[in-house]
């Protein structure tokens, strides 16, 4: 359960960082005050009224266009890149020691290292599997 929460939290933080650094642009096309098209990261499609009005431009009574485009842009942050050389030596030592000690918390350690390569197996007087009639199937 702890590993699952740790992974979910890590993915959540990565997505949050990604979404905060991306610049978002939403474009709306309005025709006579009504929203005709909304586009994310792209241009909104035209309703075709501008083409019809451009054909009638020779008529002097038509001066206003009924269509309008609205663009809403949110600039992402780009100041997350931390320069490691700006830290003084004591801060670098602390950062490296903290990181290595934190990463070593999640590694399993074995207390006893048993090496059986240098010891030969015991010489058996009788085959115990046959004696007790224990066979692998």
Short mmCIF file of C-alpha atoms in Angstrom, two decimals, residues 1-10 106 108:
data_model
loop_
_atom_site.label_atom_id
_atom_site.label_comp_id
_atom_site.label_asym_id
_atom_site.label_seq_id
_atom_site.Cartn_x
_atom_site.Cartn_y
_atom_site.Cartn_z
CA UNK A 1 0.00 0.00 0.00
CA UNK A 2 2.87 2.33 0.85
CA UNK A 3 4.56 1.70 -2.50
CA UNK A 4 1.30 2.34 -4.36
CA UNK A 5 0.77 5.66 -2.59
CA UNK A 6 4.39 6.61 -3.23
CA UNK A 7 4.03 5.88 -6.95
CA UNK A 8 0.71 7.73 -7.23
CA UNK A 9 2.13 10.76 -5.44
CA UNK A 10 5.20 10.74 -7.72
CA UNK A 106 14.29 2.21 -0.16
CA UNK A 108 16.70 -3.75 0.83
#
